[in-house]
């Protein structure tokens, strides 16, 4: 089960909505933060804390791409390849990163350092190509600066 | 035109409440709270404000429907899902001018008699989340939010709700489902959200940019506002310009500025002296226009006549190096991935379009594939639960209309000449 601090954090969020199910997305984010991904156990904790059927929790979680259904690396590289980024070379960046760190799209490197996710538009099209590493934005990427940036994430 | 929506954003501390107040911020809210709510609604109608989220629905009309519903409480939802590829216009407001949005939401809440507001923020904007939360806290501390705002007897509670990476949650009924903790699948309409929305109550969903226009309408009045830009849908408009232009970025320009002026006058023209080939004018869901089609006024009335749509005002500029089949294929990968799966024409149709486009781009296209694409697109258009499928169909139809020869070339040559 979640510890007391997490439970009170979730209870506080519940107060913002007229019903408890509405606290589900925020609670799934908290569970993902606590467990690293939404394991069976993590979702059971959410279901118990919000007093919701587990099927509802799992069904909702599976709909959203930012909820992870498998463990991820220490850092998640999220490269946008939608049109504005693609026409400015994003696919090449995916290849370069993949080759350098031995990670394929949707996968995690063997050393557990990086997971690679191909993203839809992340709202940085004016400074394309762009990526998010965990929650940090990087824009105007080039074939060289992307590796320098990623080098900082150990 | 002087910037309003992007006023002050070059100030590195623009997101701070004291800087916002120094520039006259929250004065318009104070003025509004001393006025009769119906009079403000009258100003919004006189202003001719139309929703900036993509559909261009008249805001005053939507609000009139919501006000007419006797049920309380009413909920005001700010749509900050900004998921339409190519669009990054709400981001500067959210990150650099959050108090403008908060001020706009309090004014809107007052007009609507809505005491609760939620900002549905896309999950991919983690910075904006922290900035908004900090700004909301500052506004509470100053009594610009909460009970009895500025001693005027109006209450408005505001919080941020973070989405989790589903484009469809930008559609207003899917947004409501999502905020209720469910899968983001659109609801049947009617009933419309203004009558039965979140938690069964009247719910008003408006885009970030729409709500951020309220302080401006208060400041200059509906009549002066109606004189900005296009007569039929006036006001300032944010355009996100990306792709092969000299100066990509967000531009605040009068509604109805021509596509040509946006690209060549404001965004500095083409990069590296290359030739313009095509433009997607309003985000990936809007049909492409060829180089010859850019003398159109960018507004909700003129763009459909020009064969496309204003959408979110996201202008994606492509030069001769860009393969149109590849762009179409990438767009369909997006639609297939983001289709919520609720209705068959969209779920199956986008999958088929993506597969056929993939084989054409990969050099395995078959004779008749272009006709097949048109057929499948026609079977989606107008037959889906929400406009996501229509968008996908329109993109394919538009590309074939203007660039059919490129599809034929791929099929006949068995390769893409652009991917060296
Ligand atoms: C598939 C789909 C995605 C949408 N995404 C967004 C979005 O990200 N932001 C937005 O404001 N409106 C979006 N809309 C439009 C909303 O449904 C709705 O019309 C809008 O939020 C109403 O606000 P407005 O009247 O201020 O434009 C989307 C619509 C569809 C069909
Ligand atoms: S297309 Fe890549 S950030 Fe928008």
Coordinates of C-alpha atoms and ligand atoms in Angstrom, one line a residue:
Chain A
X1 CA 0.0 0.0 0.0
X2 CA 1.0 3.7 -0.3
X3 CA 2.5 5.3 2.7
X4 CA 0.6 7.9 4.8
X5 CA 2.1 10.9 3.0
X6 CA 1.1 9.6 -0.4
X7 CA -2.4 8.8 0.8
X8 CA -2.9 12.3 2.2
X9 CA -1.6 13.7 -1.0
X10 CA -4.2 11.8 -2.9
X11 CA -6.9 12.8 -0.4
X12 CA -6.1 16.4 -0.9
X13 CA -6.4 16.0 -4.7
X14 CA -9.8 14.3 -4.2
X15 CA -11.1 17.5 -2.6
X16 CA -10.7 19.4 -5.9
X17 CA -13.4 17.3 -7.6
X18 CA -17.0 16.5 -6.9
X19 CA -16.4 12.7 -7.1
X20 CA -13.5 10.3 -6.3
X21 CA -13.1 8.9 -9.8
X22 CA -12.0 12.3 -11.1
X23 CA -8.9 12.0 -8.9
X24 CA -7.8 8.9 -10.9
X25 CA -5.5 10.5 -13.5
X26 CA -3.6 12.6 -10.9
X27 CA -3.4 9.5 -8.6
X28 CA -2.0 7.4 -11.5
X29 CA 0.7 10.0 -12.0
X30 CA 1.5 9.8 -8.3
X31 CA 1.6 6.0 -8.4
X32 CA 3.9 6.1 -11.4
X33 CA 6.2 8.5 -9.6
X34 CA 6.3 6.2 -6.5
X35 CA 6.7 2.8 -8.4
X36 CA 8.5 4.1 -11.6
X37 CA 5.8 2.5 -13.7
X38 CA 2.2 1.3 -13.3
X39 CA 2.7 -2.2 -12.1
X40 CA -0.1 -4.5 -11.0
X41 CA 0.7 -3.5 -7.5
X42 CA 0.7 0.2 -8.3
X43 CA -2.7 0.1 -9.8
X44 CA -4.1 -2.0 -7.0
X45 CA -2.9 0.7 -4.5
X46 CA -4.7 3.4 -6.6
X47 CA -7.9 1.3 -6.7
X48 CA -7.8 0.8 -2.9
X49 CA -7.0 4.4 -2.1
X50 CA -9.8 5.8 -4.3
X51 CA -12.1 2.9 -3.6
X52 CA -12.6 2.2 -7.3
X53 CA -12.9 -1.1 -9.1
X54 CA -9.5 -2.3 -10.3
X55 CA -10.9 -2.9 -13.8
X56 CA -11.8 0.8 -14.1
X57 CA -8.3 1.8 -13.0
X58 CA -6.6 -0.5 -15.4
X59 CA -8.9 0.4 -18.3
X60 CA -8.3 4.1 -17.8
X61 CA -4.5 3.7 -17.4
X62 CA -4.1 1.7 -20.5
X63 CA -5.7 4.4 -22.7
X64 CA -3.1 7.1 -22.0
X65 CA 0.4 6.8 -23.5
X66 CA 2.1 8.6 -20.7
X67 CA 1.2 5.9 -18.2
X68 CA 3.9 3.2 -18.5
X69 CA 2.8 -0.4 -18.5
X70 CA 6.4 -1.7 -18.2
X71 CA 9.5 -0.6 -16.3
X72 CA 11.4 2.2 -18.0
X73 CA 15.1 3.3 -17.9
X74 CA 16.5 5.9 -15.5
X75 CA 15.8 8.5 -18.2
X76 CA 13.2 8.6 -20.9
X77 CA 14.2 10.2 -24.2
X78 CA 11.1 11.3 -26.0
X79 CA 11.9 12.5 -29.5
X80 CA 9.1 14.1 -31.6
X81 CA 8.9 12.9 -35.1
X82 CA 5.7 14.6 -36.2
X83 CA 5.7 16.6 -39.4
X84 CA 7.4 19.8 -38.4
X85 CA 10.2 17.9 -36.7
X86 CA 10.3 15.1 -39.3
X87 CA 10.9 17.5 -42.2
X88 CA 13.8 19.0 -40.2
X89 CA 15.5 15.7 -39.7
X90 CA 14.0 14.1 -36.5
X91 CA 14.1 10.6 -37.9
X92 CA 17.9 10.8 -38.3
X93 CA 18.2 11.8 -34.7
X94 CA 16.2 8.7 -33.6
X95 CA 18.7 6.5 -35.6
X96 CA 21.7 8.3 -34.1
X97 CA 20.5 8.0 -30.5
X98 CA 19.4 4.4 -31.1
X99 CA 22.8 3.4 -32.4
X100 CA 24.8 5.3 -29.8
X101 CA 22.9 3.9 -26.8
X102 CA 21.7 0.6 -28.2
X103 CA 18.1 1.3 -27.7
X104 CA 15.2 0.9 -30.1
X105 CA 12.0 2.9 -30.1
X106 CA 9.7 1.7 -27.3
X107 CA 12.6 -0.1 -25.7
X108 CA 15.2 0.4 -23.0
X109 CA 19.0 0.1 -23.2
X110 CA 20.6 -3.0 -21.6
X111 CA 22.3 -0.9 -18.9
X112 CA 18.9 0.5 -17.9
X113 CA 20.1 4.1 -18.6
X114 CA 17.7 5.2 -21.4
X115 CA 14.3 4.4 -22.7
X116 CA 13.4 5.8 -26.1
X117 CA 9.9 6.9 -27.0
X118 CA 8.8 8.3 -30.4
X119 CA 6.5 11.2 -29.6
X120 CA 3.8 13.0 -31.4
X121 CA 4.0 16.8 -31.4
X122 CA 5.3 18.2 -28.1
X123 CA 4.5 21.8 -29.0
X124 CA 8.0 22.9 -29.9
X125 CA 7.6 22.9 -33.7
X126 CA 9.0 26.4 -34.1
X127 CA 12.3 25.2 -32.7
X128 CA 12.2 21.7 -34.3
X129 CA 13.5 19.1 -34.0
X130 CA 12.7 18.8 -30.4
X131 CA 12.6 16.3 -27.5
X132 CA 11.8 15.9 -23.9
X133 CA 14.3 14.1 -21.7
X134 CA 12.2 13.1 -18.6
X135 CA 10.6 16.5 -18.0
X136 CA 13.2 18.7 -19.7
X137 CA 12.6 20.3 -23.1
X138 CA 15.4 20.4 -25.7
X139 CA 14.8 22.3 -28.9
X140 CA 16.8 23.1 -32.1
X141 CA 18.4 19.7 -32.0
X142 CA 21.3 18.7 -34.3
X143 CA 23.1 15.5 -34.9
X144 CA 25.9 16.6 -32.6
X145 CA 24.2 18.5 -29.9
X146 CA 21.7 15.8 -29.1
X147 CA 24.5 13.4 -28.0
X148 CA 26.1 16.2 -25.9
X149 CA 22.8 16.7 -24.2
X150 CA 22.1 13.1 -23.5
X151 CA 25.6 12.6 -22.2
X152 CA 24.7 14.6 -19.1
X153 CA 22.0 12.1 -18.2
X154 CA 23.7 9.2 -16.4
Chain B
X1 CA -1.0 46.0 -34.3
X2 CA 0.3 46.1 -30.8
X3 CA 0.6 42.7 -29.0
X4 CA -2.0 42.0 -26.4
X5 CA -1.9 38.2 -25.9
X6 CA 1.8 38.2 -26.1
X7 CA 2.3 41.5 -24.3
X8 CA 5.4 41.6 -22.1
X9 CA 6.5 38.1 -22.9
X10 CA 10.0 39.3 -23.6
X11 CA 10.3 40.3 -19.9
X12 CA 12.0 37.3 -18.3
X13 CA 9.8 37.7 -15.2
X14 CA 6.5 38.1 -17.2
X15 CA 5.0 35.1 -15.4
X16 CA 5.2 36.8 -12.0
X17 CA 2.1 38.5 -10.7
X18 CA 3.8 41.8 -9.8
X19 CA 5.2 42.2 -13.3
X20 CA 1.8 41.4 -14.7
X21 CA 0.1 44.0 -12.4
X22 CA 2.8 46.6 -13.3
X23 CA 1.7 46.2 -16.9
X24 CA -1.9 46.8 -16.0
X25 CA -2.8 43.2 -15.2
X26 CA -6.0 42.3 -13.2
X27 CA -7.4 45.8 -13.8
X28 CA -9.8 44.4 -16.4
X29 CA -11.0 41.8 -14.0
X30 CA -11.6 44.5 -11.3
X31 CA -13.6 46.4 -13.9
X32 CA -15.6 43.3 -14.9
X33 CA -16.5 42.4 -11.4
X34 CA -18.1 45.8 -10.9
X35 CA -20.2 45.4 -14.1
X36 CA -23.4 43.5 -14.7
X37 CA -22.6 40.0 -16.1
X38 CA -25.1 40.3 -18.9
X39 CA -23.6 43.5 -20.0
X40 CA -20.2 41.8 -20.3
X41 CA -21.8 39.0 -22.3
X42 CA -23.2 41.7 -24.6
X43 CA -19.7 43.1 -25.1
X44 CA -18.4 39.6 -26.0
X45 CA -21.1 39.3 -28.6
X46 CA -20.5 42.7 -30.0
X47 CA -16.8 41.8 -30.2
X48 CA -17.7 38.9 -32.3
X49 CA -15.2 36.6 -30.5
X50 CA -15.0 33.1 -31.9
X51 CA -13.4 30.1 -30.3
X52 CA -9.7 29.7 -31.0
X53 CA -9.5 26.0 -30.4
X54 CA -10.2 25.1 -34.0
X55 CA -13.9 25.1 -34.7
X56 CA -14.4 28.9 -34.4
X57 CA -17.8 28.6 -32.6
X58 CA -19.1 32.0 -31.5
X59 CA -18.2 32.3 -27.8
X60 CA -21.1 34.6 -26.9
X61 CA -23.6 32.1 -28.3
X62 CA -22.0 29.2 -26.4
X63 CA -22.1 31.2 -23.2
X64 CA -25.7 32.2 -23.7
X65 CA -26.7 28.5 -23.9
X66 CA -24.8 27.8 -20.8
X67 CA -26.2 30.7 -18.9
X68 CA -29.8 29.7 -19.9
X69 CA -29.4 26.3 -18.2
X70 CA -30.8 26.6 -14.7
X71 CA -28.5 23.9 -13.2
X72 CA -25.7 24.8 -10.8
X73 CA -22.8 24.5 -10.2
X74 CA -21.5 25.3 -13.7
X75 CA -18.0 24.4 -14.7
X76 CA -15.5 26.4 -16.8
X77 CA -12.9 24.2 -18.5
X78 CA -9.9 25.7 -20.1
X79 CA -8.8 23.5 -23.0
X80 CA -5.0 23.6 -22.8
X81 CA -4.5 20.2 -24.4
X82 CA -2.8 21.8 -27.4
X83 CA -2.3 18.5 -29.2
X84 CA -2.8 19.4 -32.9
X85 CA 0.6 18.8 -34.5
X86 CA 2.2 22.0 -35.6
X87 CA 0.5 24.0 -32.8
X88 CA 2.5 25.8 -30.1
X89 CA 0.5 29.0 -29.7
X90 CA -1.0 28.4 -26.3
X91 CA 2.4 27.5 -24.8
X92 CA 3.7 31.1 -24.6
X93 CA 0.5 32.2 -22.8
X94 CA 0.7 29.2 -20.4
X95 CA 4.4 29.6 -19.7
X96 CA 5.0 33.3 -20.1
X97 CA 1.6 35.0 -19.5
X98 CA -0.3 32.7 -17.1
X99 CA -2.0 35.5 -15.3
X100 CA -3.6 36.7 -18.5
X101 CA -5.3 33.3 -18.7
X102 CA -6.3 33.4 -15.0
X103 CA -7.7 36.9 -15.4
X104 CA -9.6 35.8 -18.5
X105 CA -11.0 32.8 -16.7
X106 CA -12.2 34.8 -13.7
X107 CA -14.0 37.2 -16.0
X108 CA -15.5 34.3 -18.0
X109 CA -16.5 32.5 -14.8
X110 CA -18.2 35.7 -13.6
X111 CA -20.1 36.2 -16.8
X112 CA -21.2 32.5 -16.8
X113 CA -22.0 32.2 -13.1
X114 CA -19.4 29.4 -13.0
X115 CA -17.6 29.1 -9.6
X116 CA -15.3 26.3 -10.6
X117 CA -12.6 26.3 -13.2
X118 CA -10.2 23.6 -14.3
X119 CA -7.3 24.0 -16.8
X120 CA -6.9 20.7 -18.7
X121 CA -3.3 20.9 -19.5
X122 CA -1.6 18.4 -21.8
X123 CA 0.8 16.0 -20.1
X124 CA 3.7 17.0 -22.4
X125 CA 3.9 20.5 -20.9
X126 CA 5.6 19.8 -17.5
X127 CA 7.1 23.3 -17.3
X128 CA 3.7 25.0 -17.9
X129 CA 2.2 22.9 -15.1
X130 CA 4.7 24.3 -12.6
X131 CA 4.3 27.8 -13.9
X132 CA 0.5 27.7 -13.8
X133 CA 0.4 26.2 -10.3
X134 CA 2.8 28.9 -9.1
X135 CA 0.7 31.6 -10.8
X136 CA -2.6 30.2 -9.4
X137 CA -1.1 30.3 -5.9
X138 CA 0.0 33.9 -6.3
X139 CA -3.5 34.8 -7.5
X140 CA -5.0 33.1 -4.4
X141 CA -2.7 34.9 -2.1
X142 CA -3.8 38.2 -3.7
X143 CA -7.5 37.3 -3.4
X144 CA -7.8 37.3 -7.1
X145 CA -9.1 33.7 -6.8
X146 CA -11.1 32.0 -4.1
X147 CA -14.0 33.3 -2.0
X148 CA -15.2 36.9 -2.4
X149 CA -12.7 38.0 -5.1
X150 CA -11.5 41.6 -4.5
X151 CA -14.3 42.0 -2.1
X152 CA -16.8 41.9 -4.9
X153 CA -18.7 38.9 -3.6
X154 CA -17.8 36.5 -6.5
X155 CA -16.2 33.1 -5.8
X156 CA -14.0 31.3 -8.3
X157 CA -11.8 28.2 -7.6
X158 CA -9.2 27.2 -10.2
X159 CA -6.9 24.2 -10.5
X160 CA -4.8 22.4 -13.1
X161 CA -5.7 18.9 -14.3
X162 CA -2.9 17.2 -16.2
X163 CA -3.7 15.1 -19.2
X164 CA -1.6 12.0 -20.0
X165 CA -0.7 12.0 -23.7
X166 CA -3.9 11.4 -25.7
X167 CA -4.7 13.9 -28.5
X168 CA -8.4 13.0 -28.5
X169 CA -8.7 14.6 -25.1
X170 CA -8.6 18.0 -26.8
X171 CA -12.1 17.2 -28.2
X172 CA -14.4 18.8 -25.6
X173 CA -16.5 15.8 -24.6
X174 CA -13.4 13.5 -24.5
X175 CA -11.8 16.2 -22.3
X176 CA -14.8 16.0 -19.9
X177 CA -14.6 12.2 -19.8
X178 CA -10.9 12.4 -19.1
X179 CA -11.3 14.9 -16.3
X180 CA -13.9 12.5 -14.8
X181 CA -11.1 9.9 -14.7
X182 CA -12.2 7.8 -17.7
X183 CA -10.8 6.9 -21.1
X184 CA -10.9 10.0 -23.3
X185 CA -13.6 8.9 -25.7
X186 CA -16.0 11.5 -27.1
X187 CA -19.6 11.5 -26.0
X188 CA -22.7 11.6 -28.1
X189 CA -24.2 15.1 -28.7
X190 CA -26.8 16.2 -27.8
X191 CA -26.9 16.8 -24.9
X192 CA -24.2 19.4 -25.3
X193 CA -21.7 20.1 -22.6
X194 CA -23.3 23.5 -21.9
X195 CA -26.3 21.5 -20.6
X196 CA -24.9 18.2 -19.5
X197 CA -21.1 18.3 -19.2
X198 CA -18.7 17.4 -16.4
X199 CA -20.4 15.6 -13.5
X200 CA -23.7 16.1 -15.3
X201 CA -23.6 19.8 -14.9
X202 CA -23.5 22.7 -17.4
X203 CA -19.9 22.9 -18.6
X204 CA -18.2 25.5 -20.8
X205 CA -15.1 24.4 -22.6
X206 CA -13.0 27.1 -24.2
X207 CA -9.5 27.3 -25.6
X208 CA -6.6 29.1 -23.7
X209 CA -6.4 31.7 -26.4
X210 CA -10.2 32.3 -26.4
X211 CA -10.3 32.9 -22.7
X212 CA -7.2 35.1 -22.8
X213 CA -9.0 37.5 -25.1
X214 CA -11.5 38.4 -22.3
X215 CA -9.3 41.0 -20.6
X216 CA -8.7 42.6 -24.0
X217 CA -12.4 42.9 -24.7
X218 CA -12.8 44.5 -21.3
X219 CA -10.0 46.8 -21.9
X220 CA -11.0 48.2 -25.3
X221 CA -14.7 47.3 -25.5
X222 CA -16.5 45.1 -27.9
X223 CA -16.9 47.7 -30.6
X224 CA -13.2 48.5 -30.9
X225 CA -12.4 44.8 -30.7
X226 CA -14.7 44.1 -33.6
X227 CA -12.7 46.5 -35.8
X228 CA -9.5 44.4 -35.6
X229 CA -8.9 42.1 -38.6
X230 CA -11.7 40.2 -40.4
X231 CA -15.2 41.7 -40.1
X232 CA -16.8 38.3 -39.8
X233 CA -14.5 36.9 -37.1
X234 CA -12.4 39.7 -35.6
X235 CA -9.7 40.0 -33.1
X236 CA -6.0 39.2 -32.7
X237 CA -5.0 35.7 -33.6
X238 CA -1.9 33.7 -32.6
X239 CA -0.3 31.8 -35.5
X240 CA 2.3 29.1 -34.9
X241 CA 4.7 29.1 -37.9
X242 CA 7.1 26.1 -38.3
X243 CA 9.0 24.4 -41.0
X244 CA 11.3 25.9 -43.7
X245 CA 10.9 29.6 -42.9
X246 CA 13.6 32.0 -41.8
X247 CA 11.9 32.9 -38.5
X248 CA 9.6 30.2 -37.1
X249 CA 7.7 31.1 -34.0
X250 CA 4.4 32.4 -32.6
X251 CA 3.0 35.6 -34.2
X252 CA 0.2 37.7 -32.9
X253 CA -1.5 39.2 -36.0
X254 CA -5.0 40.4 -36.9
X255 CA -7.4 37.7 -37.8
X256 CA -7.5 37.4 -41.6
X257 CA -3.9 38.2 -42.3
X258 CA -3.1 36.3 -45.5
X259 CA -1.1 33.1 -45.5
X260 CA 1.3 34.7 -47.9
X261 CA 2.0 37.6 -45.5
X262 CA 2.4 35.3 -42.5
X263 CA 5.0 33.3 -44.3
X264 CA 6.8 36.0 -46.3
X265 CA 6.3 39.2 -44.3
X266 CA 6.2 38.1 -40.7
X267 CA 8.1 34.8 -40.7
X268 CA 10.8 36.1 -43.0
X269 CA 10.2 34.0 -46.0
X270 CA 11.8 30.7 -47.0
X271 CA 14.9 29.4 -45.4
X272 CA 18.1 29.1 -47.5
X273 CA 16.5 30.7 -50.5
X274 CA 14.5 27.5 -51.2
X275 CA 11.2 27.5 -53.1
X276 CA 7.9 27.1 -51.3
X277 CA 6.2 23.9 -52.2
X278 CA 3.2 23.5 -49.9
X279 CA 1.6 24.7 -46.7
X280 CA -0.5 23.0 -44.1
X281 CA -2.3 26.1 -42.8
X282 CA -4.1 25.1 -39.6
X283 CA -2.4 22.1 -38.0
X284 CA -2.0 18.6 -39.3
X285 CA -5.8 18.0 -39.5
X286 CA -6.3 20.7 -42.1
X287 CA -6.0 20.1 -45.9
X288 CA -2.7 21.1 -47.5
X289 CA -2.5 24.1 -49.9
X290 CA -0.1 24.3 -52.8
X291 CA 2.2 27.3 -53.3
X292 CA -0.4 28.9 -55.6
X293 CA -3.1 28.8 -52.9
X294 CA -1.6 31.0 -50.2
X295 CA -3.3 34.3 -51.0
X296 CA -6.2 33.5 -48.7
X297 CA -7.2 35.3 -45.5
X298 CA -6.5 33.2 -42.4
X299 CA -9.9 33.2 -40.7
X300 CA -12.7 30.9 -40.0
X301 CA -14.8 32.1 -42.9
X302 CA -12.3 32.5 -45.7
X303 CA -10.3 29.4 -45.2
X304 CA -13.0 26.9 -46.0
X305 CA -13.7 28.8 -49.2
X306 CA -10.0 28.4 -50.0
X307 CA -10.2 24.7 -49.6
X308 CA -8.8 24.2 -46.2
X309 CA -9.5 25.4 -42.6
X310 CA -8.1 27.8 -40.1
X311 CA -7.9 25.1 -37.5
X312 CA -5.5 26.1 -34.7
X313 CA -3.6 28.5 -37.0
X314 CA -0.6 26.3 -37.1
X315 CA 1.2 27.0 -40.4
X316 CA 3.6 24.3 -41.5
X317 CA 5.8 25.4 -44.3
X318 CA 7.4 22.9 -46.7
X319 CA 10.0 23.5 -49.4
X320 CA 10.8 21.4 -52.5
X321 CA 12.9 18.9 -50.5
X322 CA 9.8 17.6 -48.7
X323 CA 8.1 14.4 -50.0
X324 CA 4.3 14.8 -49.8
X325 CA 3.7 11.1 -49.6
X326 CA 5.9 10.9 -46.6
X327 CA 4.1 13.8 -44.9
X328 CA 0.8 12.2 -45.6
X329 CA 2.1 8.8 -44.2
X330 CA 3.4 10.5 -41.1
X331 CA 0.1 12.3 -40.6
X332 CA -1.8 9.1 -40.9
X333 CA 0.5 7.3 -38.4
X334 CA -0.5 10.1 -36.0
X335 CA -4.3 9.7 -36.6
X336 CA -4.2 6.0 -36.4
X337 CA -2.3 6.1 -33.1
X338 CA -4.6 8.8 -31.7
X339 CA -7.9 7.3 -32.9
X340 CA -9.7 6.5 -29.6
X341 CA -11.1 3.3 -31.0
X342 CA -14.8 4.0 -30.3
X343 CA -16.1 4.2 -33.8
X344 CA -15.3 1.8 -36.7
X345 CA -14.8 4.2 -39.6
X346 CA -12.1 6.1 -37.8
X347 CA -10.4 3.2 -36.0
X348 CA -10.3 0.9 -39.1
X349 CA -10.2 3.6 -41.7
X350 CA -7.1 5.4 -40.3
X351 CA -5.4 2.0 -40.0
X352 CA -6.0 1.1 -43.6
X353 CA -4.9 4.6 -44.8
X354 CA -1.7 4.3 -42.9
X355 CA -1.0 0.8 -44.2
X356 CA -1.6 1.8 -47.9
X357 CA 0.5 5.0 -47.5
X358 CA 3.3 3.0 -45.9
X359 CA 3.6 0.7 -48.8
X360 CA 3.5 3.5 -51.3
X361 CA 6.2 5.5 -49.5
X362 CA 8.2 2.3 -49.0
X363 CA 8.2 1.6 -52.8
X364 CA 5.7 -1.2 -52.7
X365 CA 2.7 0.7 -53.9
X366 CA 0.3 -1.0 -56.2
X367 CA -1.6 0.3 -59.3
X368 CA -5.0 1.5 -58.0
X369 CA -3.7 2.5 -54.5
X370 CA -4.4 6.2 -55.0
X371 CA -8.0 5.4 -55.9
X372 CA -8.1 3.0 -52.9
X373 CA -6.9 5.8 -50.6
X374 CA -9.6 8.1 -52.0
X375 CA -12.2 5.5 -51.5
X376 CA -11.2 4.7 -47.9
X377 CA -11.1 8.5 -47.1
X378 CA -14.5 9.0 -48.5
X379 CA -15.8 6.1 -46.3
X380 CA -14.5 7.9 -43.2
X381 CA -15.6 11.5 -44.0
X382 CA -18.8 12.4 -42.3
X383 CA -19.3 9.0 -40.8
X384 CA -17.3 9.2 -37.6
X385 CA -18.3 10.0 -34.1
X386 CA -16.1 13.0 -33.8
X387 CA -14.1 15.2 -36.2
X388 CA -10.8 13.3 -35.7
X389 CA -11.7 10.9 -38.6
X390 CA -12.9 13.8 -40.8
X391 CA -9.5 15.4 -40.3
X392 CA -7.6 12.3 -41.4
X393 CA -9.8 11.9 -44.5
X394 CA -9.5 15.5 -45.4
X395 CA -5.7 15.4 -45.2
X396 CA -5.5 12.4 -47.6
X397 CA -8.0 14.0 -50.0
X398 CA -6.2 17.3 -50.0
X399 CA -2.8 15.7 -50.7
X400 CA -4.2 13.7 -53.6
X401 CA -6.0 16.7 -55.0
X402 CA -2.8 18.8 -55.3
X403 CA 0.0 16.2 -55.4
X404 CA -1.4 13.1 -57.1
X405 CA 1.5 13.0 -59.5
X406 CA 3.9 12.5 -56.6
X407 CA 1.8 9.5 -55.4
X408 CA 1.8 8.1 -59.0
X409 CA 5.5 8.6 -59.3
X410 CA 6.2 6.6 -56.1
X411 CA 4.0 3.7 -57.4
X412 CA 5.4 3.7 -60.9
X413 CA 9.1 4.0 -59.9
X414 CA 8.8 1.7 -56.9
X415 CA 10.7 4.2 -54.8
X416 CA 10.7 7.6 -53.1
X417 CA 13.0 9.9 -55.0
X418 CA 13.3 12.2 -51.9
X419 CA 14.9 9.6 -49.7
X420 CA 18.3 9.4 -51.1
Ligands
LIG1 C1 -9.8 15.6 -32.3 C2 -9.9 17.0 -31.7 C3 -8.9 17.6 -31.0 C4 -9.1 18.9 -30.5 N1 -8.0 19.4 -29.8 C5 -8.2 20.6 -29.2 C6 -7.1 21.2 -28.5 O1 -6.0 20.6 -28.3 N2 -7.3 22.4 -27.9 C7 -8.5 23.1 -28.1 O2 -8.6 24.2 -27.6 N3 -9.5 22.6 -28.8 C8 -9.4 21.4 -29.4 N4 -10.4 20.8 -30.1 C9 -11.7 21.6 -30.2 C10 -12.6 21.4 -29.0 O3 -13.4 20.2 -29.2 C11 -13.5 22.5 -28.7 O4 -14.2 22.9 -29.9 C12 -12.8 23.8 -28.2 O5 -12.0 23.5 -27.1 C13 -13.8 24.8 -27.8 O6 -13.2 26.0 -27.4 P1 -13.3 27.3 -28.2 O7 -14.7 27.6 -28.6 O8 -12.7 28.4 -27.3 O9 -12.4 27.1 -29.4 C14 -10.3 19.6 -30.6 C15 -11.3 19.0 -31.4 C16 -11.1 17.7 -31.9 C17 -12.3 17.1 -32.7
LIG2 S1 6.0 18.5 -34.6 FE1 7.7 18.2 -33.3 S2 7.2 19.5 -31.7 FE2 5.6 19.9 -33.0

